[in-house]
């Protein structure tokens, strides 16, 4: 059985004190979760404190972004080694908000994925089409391109976690139907198998976009969905714990 992954992406929310309180509440509430891995991605400023708050638990630390150089004159950037140093095991790469507001391209995503792996971090690589691209009928072209270019020349593809996040579903309350999500997850698995020989059990693919405790049950029941990348609903302990609870024992 593939183990589930549930990621809370707090985006640009929470002070240090708020982050510690939320992380502790999640750690305590999820201590019985045995079916997979829980990951919290607080803002950079709270990584150290959240790392301390979850130490020794089944909750792991992720950053929301990383740069692809080890060190140097790159004002404002953070290297993979620095994330390891502060206790991160995972890093979100290529989130659609990074692509949209900070103009990250597939090539940046690829460089970041490779560098993160070299540093011993597990990348959570995000892909997903916009509303317009879906309406134009080019969803598969877009997602296929993002997957292939993001993984170009990556040696240990099975160490990457992929998150399918349709842009139209992020923060909109307009969750993909289980069938829509399953279709794209199966499409991504097909690419991974055909191009790289990666079988389903070797890689985890998460769904993200307006996931809540009320819709996770039917999403996780889909064959190719291995967990969730959660934004808004990860900002309150009961909402996030509800998602974890509704995933438990589902496969
Ligand atoms: P959302 O965000 O759950 O608020 O839609 C998901 C994400 O951006 O990862």
mmCIF file of N, CA, C and O in Angstrom, residues 132-233:
data_model
loop_
_atom_site.group_PDB
_atom_site.id
_atom_site.type_symbol
_atom_site.label_atom_id
_atom_site.label_comp_id
_atom_site.label_asym_id
_atom_site.label_seq_id
_atom_site.Cartn_x
_atom_site.Cartn_y
_atom_site.Cartn_z
ATOM 1 N N UNK A 132 -8.660 28.540 -18.035
ATOM 2 C CA UNK A 132 -8.630 28.841 -19.470
ATOM 3 C C UNK A 132 -8.020 27.681 -20.264
ATOM 4 O O UNK A 132 -8.530 27.291 -21.317
ATOM 5 N N UNK A 133 -6.946 27.120 -19.724
ATOM 6 C CA UNK A 133 -6.287 26.003 -20.413
ATOM 7 C C UNK A 133 -7.197 24.781 -20.454
ATOM 8 O O UNK A 133 -7.260 24.071 -21.460
ATOM 9 N N UNK A 134 -7.933 24.548 -19.374
ATOM 10 C CA UNK A 134 -8.867 23.410 -19.372
ATOM 11 C C UNK A 134 -9.962 23.639 -20.410
ATOM 12 O O UNK A 134 -10.310 22.743 -21.183
ATOM 13 N N UNK A 135 -10.499 24.873 -20.449
ATOM 14 C CA UNK A 135 -11.576 25.163 -21.408
ATOM 15 C C UNK A 135 -11.098 25.039 -22.848
ATOM 16 O O UNK A 135 -11.847 24.623 -23.727
ATOM 17 N N UNK A 136 -9.844 25.413 -23.069
ATOM 18 C CA UNK A 136 -9.279 25.301 -24.418
ATOM 19 C C UNK A 136 -8.971 23.867 -24.818
ATOM 20 O O UNK A 136 -8.568 23.607 -25.957
ATOM 21 N N UNK A 137 -9.088 22.956 -23.862
ATOM 22 C CA UNK A 137 -8.817 21.547 -24.167
ATOM 23 C C UNK A 137 -7.341 21.194 -24.190
ATOM 24 O O UNK A 137 -6.946 20.189 -24.780
ATOM 25 N N UNK A 138 -6.516 22.039 -23.518
ATOM 26 C CA UNK A 138 -5.071 21.752 -23.539
ATOM 27 C C UNK A 138 -4.536 21.356 -22.159
ATOM 28 O O UNK A 138 -3.349 21.471 -21.894
ATOM 29 N N UNK A 139 -5.450 20.886 -21.321
ATOM 30 C CA UNK A 139 -5.034 20.484 -19.971
ATOM 31 C C UNK A 139 -3.893 19.467 -20.015
ATOM 32 O O UNK A 139 -2.888 19.595 -19.321
ATOM 33 N N UNK A 140 -4.040 18.442 -20.853
ATOM 34 C CA UNK A 140 -3.011 17.392 -20.876
ATOM 35 C C UNK A 140 -1.675 17.922 -21.400
ATOM 36 O O UNK A 140 -0.616 17.514 -20.927
ATOM 37 N N UNK A 141 -1.748 18.843 -22.380
ATOM 38 C CA UNK A 141 -0.487 19.417 -22.894
ATOM 39 C C UNK A 141 0.245 20.150 -21.772
ATOM 40 O O UNK A 141 1.458 20.031 -21.614
ATOM 41 N N UNK A 142 -0.524 20.940 -21.033
ATOM 42 C CA UNK A 142 0.087 21.775 -19.985
ATOM 43 C C UNK A 142 0.645 20.908 -18.852
ATOM 44 O O UNK A 142 1.811 21.028 -18.469
ATOM 45 N N UNK A 143 -0.186 20.026 -18.327
ATOM 46 C CA UNK A 143 0.251 19.204 -17.203
ATOM 47 C C UNK A 143 1.380 18.258 -17.645
ATOM 48 O O UNK A 143 2.372 18.077 -16.938
ATOM 49 N N UNK A 144 1.247 17.723 -18.830
ATOM 50 C CA UNK A 144 2.289 16.835 -19.363
ATOM 51 C C UNK A 144 3.617 17.567 -19.494
ATOM 52 O O UNK A 144 4.667 17.059 -19.104
ATOM 53 N N UNK A 145 3.553 18.790 -20.005
ATOM 54 C CA UNK A 145 4.784 19.583 -20.152
ATOM 55 C C UNK A 145 5.404 19.884 -18.780
ATOM 56 O O UNK A 145 6.609 19.736 -18.571
ATOM 57 N N UNK A 146 4.569 20.288 -17.837
ATOM 58 C CA UNK A 146 5.080 20.624 -16.505
ATOM 59 C C UNK A 146 5.746 19.406 -15.842
ATOM 60 O O UNK A 146 6.789 19.530 -15.209
ATOM 61 N N UNK A 147 5.119 18.242 -16.005
ATOM 62 C CA UNK A 147 5.688 17.029 -15.404
ATOM 63 C C UNK A 147 7.015 16.690 -16.076
ATOM 64 O O UNK A 147 8.041 16.481 -15.414
ATOM 65 N N UNK A 148 7.010 16.670 -17.411
ATOM 66 C CA UNK A 148 8.222 16.233 -18.120
ATOM 67 C C UNK A 148 9.371 17.227 -17.934
ATOM 68 O O UNK A 148 10.506 16.833 -17.678
ATOM 69 N N UNK A 149 9.071 18.510 -18.060
ATOM 70 C CA UNK A 149 10.152 19.491 -17.918
ATOM 71 C C UNK A 149 10.612 19.599 -16.461
ATOM 72 O O UNK A 149 11.788 19.769 -16.180
ATOM 73 N N UNK A 150 9.677 19.494 -15.546
ATOM 74 C CA UNK A 150 10.035 19.557 -14.126
ATOM 75 C C UNK A 150 10.952 18.398 -13.733
ATOM 76 O O UNK A 150 11.807 18.535 -12.867
ATOM 77 N N UNK A 151 10.757 17.247 -14.370
ATOM 78 C CA UNK A 151 11.527 16.049 -14.003
ATOM 79 C C UNK A 151 12.681 15.782 -14.958
ATOM 80 O O UNK A 151 13.359 14.753 -14.845
ATOM 81 N N UNK A 152 12.928 16.711 -15.871
ATOM 82 C CA UNK A 152 13.976 16.503 -16.866
ATOM 83 C C UNK A 152 15.331 16.232 -16.206
ATOM 84 O O UNK A 152 15.775 17.004 -15.363
ATOM 85 N N UNK A 153 15.948 15.124 -16.588
ATOM 86 C CA UNK A 153 17.280 14.770 -16.048
ATOM 87 C C UNK A 153 17.295 14.535 -14.540
ATOM 88 O O UNK A 153 18.355 14.614 -13.917
ATOM 89 N N UNK A 154 16.156 14.289 -13.956
ATOM 90 C CA UNK A 154 16.126 13.982 -12.521
ATOM 91 C C UNK A 154 16.435 12.499 -12.363
ATOM 92 O O UNK A 154 15.794 11.660 -12.995
ATOM 93 N N UNK A 155 17.411 12.187 -11.526
ATOM 94 C CA UNK A 155 17.834 10.786 -11.419
ATOM 95 C C UNK A 155 16.902 9.943 -10.557
ATOM 96 O O UNK A 155 16.554 8.836 -10.909
ATOM 97 N N UNK A 156 16.497 10.486 -9.433
ATOM 98 C CA UNK A 156 15.679 9.671 -8.523
ATOM 99 C C UNK A 156 14.245 10.175 -8.527
ATOM 100 O O UNK A 156 13.779 10.767 -7.549
ATOM 101 N N UNK A 157 13.565 9.909 -9.629
ATOM 102 C CA UNK A 157 12.202 10.436 -9.757
ATOM 103 C C UNK A 157 11.288 9.875 -8.671
ATOM 104 O O UNK A 157 10.393 10.551 -8.186
ATOM 105 N N UNK A 158 11.556 8.653 -8.240
ATOM 106 C CA UNK A 158 10.688 8.076 -7.206
ATOM 107 C C UNK A 158 10.882 8.741 -5.843
ATOM 108 O O UNK A 158 10.132 8.471 -4.909
ATOM 109 N N UNK A 159 11.858 9.630 -5.733
ATOM 110 C CA UNK A 159 11.996 10.410 -4.498
ATOM 111 C C UNK A 159 11.231 11.729 -4.559
ATOM 112 O O UNK A 159 11.289 12.523 -3.627
ATOM 113 N N UNK A 160 10.571 11.975 -5.667
ATOM 114 C CA UNK A 160 9.797 13.215 -5.808
ATOM 115 C C UNK A 160 8.328 12.905 -5.501
ATOM 116 O O UNK A 160 7.826 11.845 -5.869
ATOM 117 N N UNK A 161 7.673 13.824 -4.813
ATOM 118 C CA UNK A 161 6.220 13.736 -4.641
ATOM 119 C C UNK A 161 5.620 14.734 -5.625
ATOM 120 O O UNK A 161 6.121 15.859 -5.748
ATOM 121 N N UNK A 162 4.579 14.319 -6.339
ATOM 122 C CA UNK A 162 3.942 15.246 -7.279
ATOM 123 C C UNK A 162 2.599 15.681 -6.698
ATOM 124 O O UNK A 162 1.882 14.867 -6.104
ATOM 125 N N UNK A 163 2.303 16.964 -6.836
ATOM 126 C CA UNK A 163 0.986 17.451 -6.407
ATOM 127 C C UNK A 163 0.265 18.004 -7.628
ATOM 128 O O UNK A 163 0.753 18.952 -8.257
ATOM 129 N N UNK A 164 -0.863 17.396 -7.951
ATOM 130 C CA UNK A 164 -1.701 17.954 -9.030
ATOM 131 C C UNK A 164 -2.655 18.956 -8.405
ATOM 132 O O UNK A 164 -3.502 18.602 -7.579
ATOM 133 N N UNK A 165 -2.489 20.217 -8.787
ATOM 134 C CA UNK A 165 -3.331 21.279 -8.245
ATOM 135 C C UNK A 165 -3.888 22.107 -9.396
ATOM 136 O O UNK A 165 -3.200 23.020 -9.888
ATOM 137 N N UNK A 166 -5.099 21.804 -9.835
ATOM 138 C CA UNK A 166 -5.685 22.648 -10.885
ATOM 139 C C UNK A 166 -5.794 24.084 -10.363
ATOM 140 O O UNK A 166 -6.330 24.302 -9.265
ATOM 141 N N UNK A 167 -5.280 25.029 -11.127
ATOM 142 C CA UNK A 167 -5.199 26.408 -10.630
ATOM 143 C C UNK A 167 -6.596 26.942 -10.302
ATOM 144 O O UNK A 167 -6.785 27.676 -9.328
ATOM 145 N N UNK A 168 -7.580 26.516 -11.078
ATOM 146 C CA UNK A 168 -8.957 26.992 -10.887
ATOM 147 C C UNK A 168 -9.573 26.470 -9.596
ATOM 148 O O UNK A 168 -10.621 26.955 -9.163
ATOM 149 N N UNK A 169 -8.931 25.505 -8.968
ATOM 150 C CA UNK A 169 -9.490 24.944 -7.730
ATOM 151 C C UNK A 169 -8.799 25.492 -6.488
ATOM 152 O O UNK A 169 -9.263 25.277 -5.373
ATOM 153 N N UNK A 170 -7.694 26.215 -6.682
ATOM 154 C CA UNK A 170 -6.917 26.668 -5.518
ATOM 155 C C UNK A 170 -7.544 27.911 -4.903
ATOM 156 O O UNK A 170 -7.677 28.944 -5.560
ATOM 157 N N UNK A 171 -7.945 27.773 -3.651
ATOM 158 C CA UNK A 171 -8.484 28.907 -2.901
ATOM 159 C C UNK A 171 -9.829 29.408 -3.414
ATOM 160 O O UNK A 171 -10.253 30.502 -3.051
ATOM 161 N N UNK A 172 -10.482 28.635 -4.245
ATOM 162 C CA UNK A 172 -11.730 29.090 -4.855
ATOM 163 C C UNK A 172 -12.964 28.412 -4.268
ATOM 164 O O UNK A 172 -14.086 28.837 -4.511
ATOM 165 N N UNK A 173 -12.760 27.323 -3.535
ATOM 166 C CA UNK A 173 -13.900 26.541 -3.055
ATOM 167 C C UNK A 173 -14.461 25.642 -4.153
ATOM 168 O O UNK A 173 -15.421 24.896 -3.939
ATOM 169 N N UNK A 174 -13.844 25.701 -5.334
ATOM 170 C CA UNK A 174 -14.339 24.922 -6.489
ATOM 171 C C UNK A 174 -13.458 23.686 -6.663
ATOM 172 O O UNK A 174 -12.577 23.645 -7.522
ATOM 173 N N UNK A 175 -13.663 22.697 -5.816
ATOM 174 C CA UNK A 175 -12.811 21.510 -5.836
ATOM 175 C C UNK A 175 -13.054 20.714 -7.126
ATOM 176 O O UNK A 175 -14.163 20.714 -7.658
ATOM 177 N N UNK A 176 -12.001 20.060 -7.621
ATOM 178 C CA UNK A 176 -12.194 19.166 -8.769
ATOM 179 C C UNK A 176 -13.084 18.011 -8.332
ATOM 180 O O UNK A 176 -13.041 17.597 -7.166
ATOM 181 N N UNK A 177 -13.880 17.489 -9.245
ATOM 182 C CA UNK A 177 -14.642 16.297 -8.873
ATOM 183 C C UNK A 177 -13.654 15.134 -8.734
ATOM 184 O O UNK A 177 -12.571 15.171 -9.336
ATOM 185 N N UNK A 178 -14.023 14.120 -7.974
ATOM 186 C CA UNK A 178 -13.121 12.971 -7.856
ATOM 187 C C UNK A 178 -12.756 12.415 -9.238
ATOM 188 O O UNK A 178 -11.605 12.050 -9.476
ATOM 189 N N UNK A 179 -13.713 12.389 -10.157
ATOM 190 C CA UNK A 179 -13.433 11.845 -11.495
ATOM 191 C C UNK A 179 -12.446 12.734 -12.249
ATOM 192 O O UNK A 179 -11.536 12.229 -12.924
ATOM 193 N N UNK A 180 -12.618 14.049 -12.142
ATOM 194 C CA UNK A 180 -11.681 14.967 -12.822
ATOM 195 C C UNK A 180 -10.262 14.788 -12.271
ATOM 196 O O UNK A 180 -9.294 14.732 -13.019
ATOM 197 N N UNK A 181 -10.159 14.720 -10.950
ATOM 198 C CA UNK A 181 -8.839 14.580 -10.337
ATOM 199 C C UNK A 181 -8.227 13.233 -10.711
ATOM 200 O O UNK A 181 -7.069 13.160 -11.130
ATOM 201 N N UNK A 182 -9.010 12.180 -10.607
ATOM 202 C CA UNK A 182 -8.508 10.838 -10.929
ATOM 203 C C UNK A 182 -7.997 10.772 -12.371
ATOM 204 O O UNK A 182 -6.955 10.189 -12.652
ATOM 205 N N UNK A 183 -8.723 11.417 -13.266
ATOM 206 C CA UNK A 183 -8.327 11.388 -14.680
ATOM 207 C C UNK A 183 -6.899 11.948 -14.851
ATOM 208 O O UNK A 183 -6.065 11.362 -15.548
ATOM 209 N N UNK A 184 -6.637 13.082 -14.199
ATOM 210 C CA UNK A 184 -5.322 13.704 -14.367
ATOM 211 C C UNK A 184 -4.243 12.912 -13.619
ATOM 212 O O UNK A 184 -3.128 12.741 -14.121
ATOM 213 N N UNK A 185 -4.590 12.396 -12.445
ATOM 214 C CA UNK A 185 -3.609 11.587 -11.716
ATOM 215 C C UNK A 185 -3.221 10.358 -12.542
ATOM 216 O O UNK A 185 -2.040 9.999 -12.619
ATOM 217 N N UNK A 186 -4.197 9.728 -13.159
ATOM 218 C CA UNK A 186 -3.901 8.546 -13.983
ATOM 219 C C UNK A 186 -3.067 8.951 -15.200
ATOM 220 O O UNK A 186 -2.146 8.235 -15.604
ATOM 221 N N UNK A 187 -3.369 10.122 -15.749
ATOM 222 C CA UNK A 187 -2.601 10.630 -16.888
ATOM 223 C C UNK A 187 -1.128 10.842 -16.487
ATOM 224 O O UNK A 187 -0.200 10.447 -17.202
ATOM 225 N N UNK A 188 -0.925 11.434 -15.310
ATOM 226 C CA UNK A 188 0.459 11.674 -14.834
ATOM 227 C C UNK A 188 1.159 10.332 -14.590
ATOM 228 O O UNK A 188 2.307 10.133 -14.981
ATOM 229 N N UNK A 189 0.456 9.401 -13.986
ATOM 230 C CA UNK A 189 1.068 8.081 -13.752
ATOM 231 C C UNK A 189 1.453 7.410 -15.065
ATOM 232 O O UNK A 189 2.487 6.742 -15.153
ATOM 233 N N UNK A 190 0.628 7.624 -16.073
ATOM 234 C CA UNK A 190 0.923 7.058 -17.396
ATOM 235 C C UNK A 190 2.231 7.623 -17.937
ATOM 236 O O UNK A 190 3.079 6.888 -18.458
ATOM 237 N N UNK A 191 2.418 8.935 -17.810
ATOM 238 C CA UNK A 191 3.667 9.563 -18.285
ATOM 239 C C UNK A 191 4.860 8.980 -17.515
ATOM 240 O O UNK A 191 5.884 8.629 -18.099
ATOM 241 N N UNK A 192 4.706 8.875 -16.214
ATOM 242 C CA UNK A 192 5.826 8.407 -15.393
ATOM 243 C C UNK A 192 6.208 6.972 -15.750
ATOM 244 O O UNK A 192 7.383 6.606 -15.774
ATOM 245 N N UNK A 193 5.196 6.185 -16.070
ATOM 246 C CA UNK A 193 5.454 4.781 -16.412
ATOM 247 C C UNK A 193 6.081 4.697 -17.801
ATOM 248 O O UNK A 193 7.112 4.040 -17.991
ATOM 249 N N UNK A 194 5.477 5.404 -18.758
ATOM 250 C CA UNK A 194 5.955 5.298 -20.148
ATOM 251 C C UNK A 194 7.360 5.874 -20.304
ATOM 252 O O UNK A 194 8.202 5.287 -20.971
ATOM 253 N N UNK A 195 7.595 7.038 -19.702
ATOM 254 C CA UNK A 195 8.884 7.698 -19.936
ATOM 255 C C UNK A 195 9.989 7.202 -19.019
ATOM 256 O O UNK A 195 11.153 7.141 -19.399
ATOM 257 N N UNK A 196 9.622 6.883 -17.781
ATOM 258 C CA UNK A 196 10.678 6.593 -16.807
ATOM 259 C C UNK A 196 10.543 5.214 -16.160
ATOM 260 O O UNK A 196 11.336 4.865 -15.286
ATOM 261 N N UNK A 197 9.522 4.470 -16.541
ATOM 262 C CA UNK A 197 9.346 3.127 -15.966
ATOM 263 C C UNK A 197 8.985 3.135 -14.494
ATOM 264 O O UNK A 197 9.215 2.169 -13.775
ATOM 265 N N UNK A 198 8.406 4.248 -14.030
ATOM 266 C CA UNK A 198 8.032 4.351 -12.606
ATOM 267 C C UNK A 198 6.632 3.754 -12.427
ATOM 268 O O UNK A 198 5.667 4.247 -13.010
ATOM 269 N N UNK A 199 6.527 2.736 -11.617
ATOM 270 C CA UNK A 199 5.211 2.130 -11.414
ATOM 271 C C UNK A 199 4.464 2.847 -10.286
ATOM 272 O O UNK A 199 5.059 3.591 -9.496
ATOM 273 N N UNK A 200 3.174 2.587 -10.227
ATOM 274 C CA UNK A 200 2.305 3.334 -9.305
ATOM 275 C C UNK A 200 2.805 3.288 -7.867
ATOM 276 O O UNK A 200 2.765 4.295 -7.159
ATOM 277 N N UNK A 201 3.312 2.141 -7.436
ATOM 278 C CA UNK A 201 3.711 2.025 -6.037
ATOM 279 C C UNK A 201 4.975 2.801 -5.701
ATOM 280 O O UNK A 201 5.320 2.949 -4.533
ATOM 281 N N UNK A 202 5.655 3.278 -6.725
ATOM 282 C CA UNK A 202 6.938 3.946 -6.477
ATOM 283 C C UNK A 202 6.834 5.444 -6.284
ATOM 284 O O UNK A 202 7.831 6.092 -5.959
ATOM 285 N N UNK A 203 5.689 6.036 -6.548
ATOM 286 C CA UNK A 203 5.614 7.500 -6.458
ATOM 287 C C UNK A 203 4.248 7.928 -5.936
ATOM 288 O O UNK A 203 3.236 7.294 -6.240
ATOM 289 N N UNK A 204 4.253 8.971 -5.145
ATOM 290 C CA UNK A 204 2.992 9.478 -4.595
ATOM 291 C C UNK A 204 2.527 10.720 -5.360
ATOM 292 O O UNK A 204 3.337 11.601 -5.652
ATOM 293 N N UNK A 205 1.258 10.748 -5.671
ATOM 294 C CA UNK A 205 0.668 11.908 -6.349
ATOM 295 C C UNK A 205 -0.472 12.437 -5.483
ATOM 296 O O UNK A 205 -1.438 11.718 -5.193
ATOM 297 N N UNK A 206 -0.338 13.693 -5.060
ATOM 298 C CA UNK A 206 -1.329 14.318 -4.178
ATOM 299 C C UNK A 206 -2.270 15.188 -4.997
ATOM 300 O O UNK A 206 -1.872 15.737 -6.023
ATOM 301 N N UNK A 207 -3.475 15.359 -4.490
ATOM 302 C CA UNK A 207 -4.392 16.342 -5.089
ATOM 303 C C UNK A 207 -4.402 17.588 -4.211
ATOM 304 O O UNK A 207 -4.382 17.487 -2.969
ATOM 305 N N UNK A 208 -4.460 18.757 -4.839
ATOM 306 C CA UNK A 208 -4.609 19.996 -4.084
ATOM 307 C C UNK A 208 -5.562 20.934 -4.788
ATOM 308 O O UNK A 208 -5.637 20.959 -6.025
ATOM 309 N N UNK A 209 -6.274 21.739 -3.995
ATOM 310 C CA UNK A 209 -7.238 22.695 -4.547
ATOM 311 C C UNK A 209 -8.564 22.565 -3.849
ATOM 312 O O UNK A 209 -9.343 21.669 -4.159
ATOM 313 N N UNK A 210 -8.782 23.446 -2.835
ATOM 314 C CA UNK A 210 -10.042 23.488 -2.095
ATOM 315 C C UNK A 210 -10.400 22.172 -1.395
ATOM 316 O O UNK A 210 -11.576 21.820 -1.285
ATOM 317 N N UNK A 211 -9.372 21.475 -0.930
ATOM 318 C CA UNK A 211 -9.631 20.254 -0.152
ATOM 319 C C UNK A 211 -10.135 20.649 1.239
ATOM 320 O O UNK A 211 -9.598 21.561 1.872
ATOM 321 N N UNK A 212 -11.169 19.957 1.684
ATOM 322 C CA UNK A 212 -11.694 20.149 3.048
ATOM 323 C C UNK A 212 -11.974 18.769 3.646
ATOM 324 O O UNK A 212 -11.926 17.757 2.942
ATOM 325 N N UNK A 213 -12.357 18.779 4.921
ATOM 326 C CA UNK A 213 -12.683 17.492 5.538
ATOM 327 C C UNK A 213 -13.950 16.895 4.914
ATOM 328 O O UNK A 213 -14.169 15.692 4.979
ATOM 329 N N UNK A 214 -14.756 17.726 4.292
ATOM 330 C CA UNK A 214 -16.000 17.217 3.708
ATOM 331 C C UNK A 214 -15.814 16.593 2.328
ATOM 332 O O UNK A 214 -16.616 15.771 1.908
ATOM 333 N N UNK A 215 -14.779 17.013 1.585
ATOM 334 C CA UNK A 215 -14.630 16.418 0.247
ATOM 335 C C UNK A 215 -13.455 15.442 0.134
ATOM 336 O O UNK A 215 -13.309 14.767 -0.884
ATOM 337 N N UNK A 216 -12.607 15.351 1.177
ATOM 338 C CA UNK A 216 -11.414 14.495 1.045
ATOM 339 C C UNK A 216 -11.794 13.017 0.918
ATOM 340 O O UNK A 216 -11.112 12.257 0.221
ATOM 341 N N UNK A 217 -12.863 12.602 1.565
ATOM 342 C CA UNK A 217 -13.229 11.179 1.565
ATOM 343 C C UNK A 217 -13.416 10.632 0.161
ATOM 344 O O UNK A 217 -12.880 9.582 -0.197
ATOM 345 N N UNK A 218 -14.153 11.375 -0.671
ATOM 346 C CA UNK A 218 -14.410 10.851 -2.019
ATOM 347 C C UNK A 218 -13.197 11.018 -2.930
ATOM 348 O O UNK A 218 -13.000 10.230 -3.853
ATOM 349 N N UNK A 219 -12.359 12.012 -2.646
ATOM 350 C CA UNK A 219 -11.137 12.164 -3.448
ATOM 351 C C UNK A 219 -10.159 11.022 -3.149
ATOM 352 O O UNK A 219 -9.606 10.395 -4.052
ATOM 353 N N UNK A 220 -9.986 10.734 -1.881
ATOM 354 C CA UNK A 220 -8.986 9.739 -1.491
ATOM 355 C C UNK A 220 -9.431 8.327 -1.880
ATOM 356 O O UNK A 220 -8.612 7.413 -1.961
ATOM 357 N N UNK A 221 -10.703 8.178 -2.153
ATOM 358 C CA UNK A 221 -11.190 6.865 -2.587
ATOM 359 C C UNK A 221 -10.743 6.548 -4.017
ATOM 360 O O UNK A 221 -10.823 5.406 -4.466
ATOM 361 N N UNK A 222 -10.272 7.550 -4.742
ATOM 362 C CA UNK A 222 -9.830 7.338 -6.131
ATOM 363 C C UNK A 222 -8.493 6.589 -6.147
ATOM 364 O O UNK A 222 -7.611 6.868 -5.331
ATOM 365 N N UNK A 223 -8.370 5.702 -7.113
ATOM 366 C CA UNK A 223 -7.214 4.808 -7.146
ATOM 367 C C UNK A 223 -5.859 5.531 -7.129
ATOM 368 O O UNK A 223 -4.919 5.098 -6.463
ATOM 369 N N UNK A 224 -5.761 6.619 -7.868
ATOM 370 C CA UNK A 224 -4.436 7.222 -8.055
ATOM 371 C C UNK A 224 -4.176 8.443 -7.183
ATOM 372 O O UNK A 224 -3.205 9.159 -7.405
ATOM 373 N N UNK A 225 -5.035 8.706 -6.224
ATOM 374 C CA UNK A 225 -4.844 9.862 -5.330
ATOM 375 C C UNK A 225 -4.273 9.378 -3.997
ATOM 376 O O UNK A 225 -4.898 8.584 -3.302
ATOM 377 N N UNK A 226 -3.089 9.864 -3.670
ATOM 378 C CA UNK A 226 -2.366 9.347 -2.503
ATOM 379 C C UNK A 226 -2.341 10.323 -1.334
ATOM 380 O O UNK A 226 -1.578 10.109 -0.378
ATOM 381 N N UNK A 227 -3.104 11.393 -1.421
ATOM 382 C CA UNK A 227 -3.091 12.347 -0.325
ATOM 383 C C UNK A 227 -3.458 13.720 -0.825
ATOM 384 O O UNK A 227 -3.971 13.871 -1.940
ATOM 385 N N UNK A 228 -3.181 14.728 0.004
ATOM 386 C CA UNK A 228 -3.658 16.072 -0.328
ATOM 387 C C UNK A 228 -2.647 17.145 0.055
ATOM 388 O O UNK A 228 -1.925 17.009 1.050
ATOM 389 N N UNK A 229 -2.622 18.176 -0.769
ATOM 390 C CA UNK A 229 -1.891 19.404 -0.445
ATOM 391 C C UNK A 229 -2.973 20.435 -0.113
ATOM 392 O O UNK A 229 -3.790 20.778 -0.972
ATOM 393 N N UNK A 230 -2.975 20.877 1.134
ATOM 394 C CA UNK A 230 -4.101 21.656 1.646
ATOM 395 C C UNK A 230 -3.656 23.067 2.001
ATOM 396 O O UNK A 230 -2.682 23.246 2.736
ATOM 397 N N UNK A 231 -4.361 24.056 1.493
ATOM 398 C CA UNK A 231 -4.064 25.442 1.822
ATOM 399 C C UNK A 231 -4.986 25.939 2.914
ATOM 400 O O UNK A 231 -4.768 25.716 4.107
ATOM 401 N N UNK A 232 -6.066 26.586 2.525
ATOM 402 C CA UNK A 232 -6.989 27.241 3.457
ATOM 403 C C UNK A 232 -7.406 26.369 4.632
ATOM 404 O O UNK A 232 -7.382 26.823 5.791
ATOM 405 N N UNK A 233 -7.753 25.132 4.349
ATOM 406 C CA UNK A 233 -8.263 24.252 5.419
ATOM 407 C C UNK A 233 -7.166 23.740 6.338
ATOM 408 O O UNK A 233 -7.448 23.008 7.283
#
